[in-house]
C-alpha positions as MATLAB code, in Angstrom:
seq = 'XXXXXXXXXXXXXXXXXXXXXXXXXXXXXXXXXXXXXXXXXXXXXXXXXXXXXXXXXXXXXXXXXXXXXXXXXXXXXXXXXXXXXXXXXXXXXXXXXXXXXXXXXXXXXXXXXXXXXXXXXXXXXXXXXXXXXXXXXXXXXXXXXXX';
ca = [
      98.059   50.911  110.884;
      96.280   53.344  113.232;
      96.929   56.251  110.828;
      95.552   54.227  107.917;
      92.382   53.361  109.885;
      91.923   56.998  110.852;
      92.353   58.075  107.217;
      89.776   55.525  106.035;
      87.361   56.600  108.783;
      87.815   60.269  107.818;
      87.211   59.524  104.120;
      84.081   57.534  104.956;
      82.785   60.379  107.114;
      83.308   62.862  104.262;
      81.600   60.564  101.751;
      78.634   59.927  104.031;
      78.232   63.636  104.866;
      78.442   64.796  101.240;
      74.844   63.889  100.256;
      73.538   65.678  103.361;
      75.530   68.813  102.600;
      74.318   68.819   98.994;
      70.699   68.337  100.103;
      70.914   71.201  102.607;
      72.561   73.501  100.074;
      69.926   72.592   97.490;
      66.970   73.721   99.639;
      65.159   76.306   97.564;
      61.745   77.808   98.351;
      61.311   79.124   94.799;
      57.865   78.433   93.428;
      54.244   79.264   94.126;
      52.840   78.707   97.618;
      49.308   78.808   98.976;
      48.808   80.389  102.388;
      47.458   78.240  105.201;
      44.008   79.849  104.976;
      44.007   79.378  101.193;
      43.182   83.033  100.606;
      46.311   83.905   98.619;
      49.085   82.448   96.517;
      52.609   83.809   96.772;
      55.374   83.387   94.216;
      58.801   83.102   95.815;
      61.915   83.652   93.726;
      65.593   84.359   94.254;
      66.568   88.025   94.174;
      69.488   90.187   95.315;
      71.234   87.395   97.217;
      68.054   86.434   99.056;
      64.446   85.688   98.205;
      61.438   87.771   97.245;
      57.780   86.899   97.662;
      54.950   88.490   95.687;
      51.191   87.862   95.881;
      50.155   86.401   92.517;
      46.515   85.505   93.161;
      43.710   85.865   95.703;
      40.734   83.653   96.442;
      38.634   86.840   96.300;
      40.457   89.234   93.962;
      37.502   91.632   93.826;
      36.557   93.660   96.899;
      32.820   93.034   97.446;
      32.395   96.523   98.950;
      33.745   98.354   95.901;
      33.443   95.851   93.048;
      37.068   96.672   92.177;
      40.322   94.720   92.648;
      41.509   94.363   96.266;
      43.926   97.122   97.341;
      46.341   97.608  100.231;
      43.843   99.759  102.157;
      45.230   98.900  105.611;
      48.687  100.251  104.827;
      49.644  103.039  107.272;
      51.229  104.998  104.413;
      48.376  106.830  102.621;
      50.373  106.863   99.376;
      50.295  103.028   99.308;
      46.650  102.381  100.189;
      45.543  102.197   96.560;
      48.199   99.762   95.323;
      46.760   96.415   94.208;
      47.159   93.404   96.497;
      47.984   91.208   93.500;
      51.613   92.027   92.752;
      52.255   93.222   96.315;
      55.757   92.347   97.601;
      55.633   90.558  100.962;
      59.287   89.945  101.884;
      62.054   92.470  102.428;
      65.655   91.751  103.321;
      64.945   87.997  103.355;
      68.426   86.441  103.458;
      69.595   82.869  104.041;
      70.589   82.008  107.595;
      71.346   78.333  106.907;
      70.619   75.694  104.269;
      66.832   75.827  104.578;
      65.967   79.016  106.493;
      65.734   82.695  105.573;
      65.202   85.694  107.843;
      64.099   89.248  107.170;
      60.775   91.062  107.278;
      57.307   90.219  106.063;
      54.470   92.613  105.252;
      50.984   91.634  106.452;
      48.347   93.179  104.199;
      45.628   92.128  106.676;
      46.771   94.756  109.191;
      49.310   96.894  107.284;
      52.179   95.889  109.576;
      55.714   94.763  108.774;
      57.191   92.157  111.089;
      60.444   90.335  111.771;
      60.063   87.029  109.988;
      61.670   83.780  109.050;
      60.718   81.109  106.582;
      61.969   77.564  106.444;
      61.347   74.554  104.277;
      59.696   71.889  106.390;
      59.576   69.528  103.400;
      59.675   69.717   99.609;
      56.088   71.047   99.481;
      55.756   72.627  102.931;
      56.972   76.062  103.974;
      56.846   77.352  107.547;
      56.326   81.135  107.693;
      56.823   82.787  111.076;
      56.672   86.368  112.288;
      57.203   88.199  115.558;
      56.053   91.437  117.144;
      58.299   91.926  120.151;
      58.130   88.708  122.154;
      54.881   87.531  120.532;
      55.471   85.138  117.661;
      53.210   83.120  115.420;
      53.267   81.361  112.143;
      51.546   79.296  109.549;
      52.320   76.556  107.084;
      52.126   77.216  103.346;
      51.741   74.493  100.727;
      53.477   74.417   97.352;
      51.122   74.517   94.364;
      52.109   73.172   90.967;
      55.653   72.153   90.124;
];
């Protein structure tokens, strides 16, 4: 009788855990996200066993100083300072670390730096983006746009 009770308890535990495991495995940040400041939209998609993020639109796509499209003028590599911000890849090496979190590097076009980063789904339409320089870390919350 004790073995039968243990078997039933084990089967119930598996059945109750199954929806949770499926939900965690189903977490997918693919889609278009607006940055916390609302100054850019980033399209995230699956690529090479991880995820990629590319800027697809800007609140101000034209540089008021030049009257031309915004470029990556803060990049420390002179060969990259004229590449357009729209189409700019933000993530590199972003790989899953668990069911709803990815870690790798993120490029910050505001200062031309690349930083250790992680992103995690905080909800179906909320993405937490974090980055660190040494021991100093910060982050922001992005919001999904469209569906």
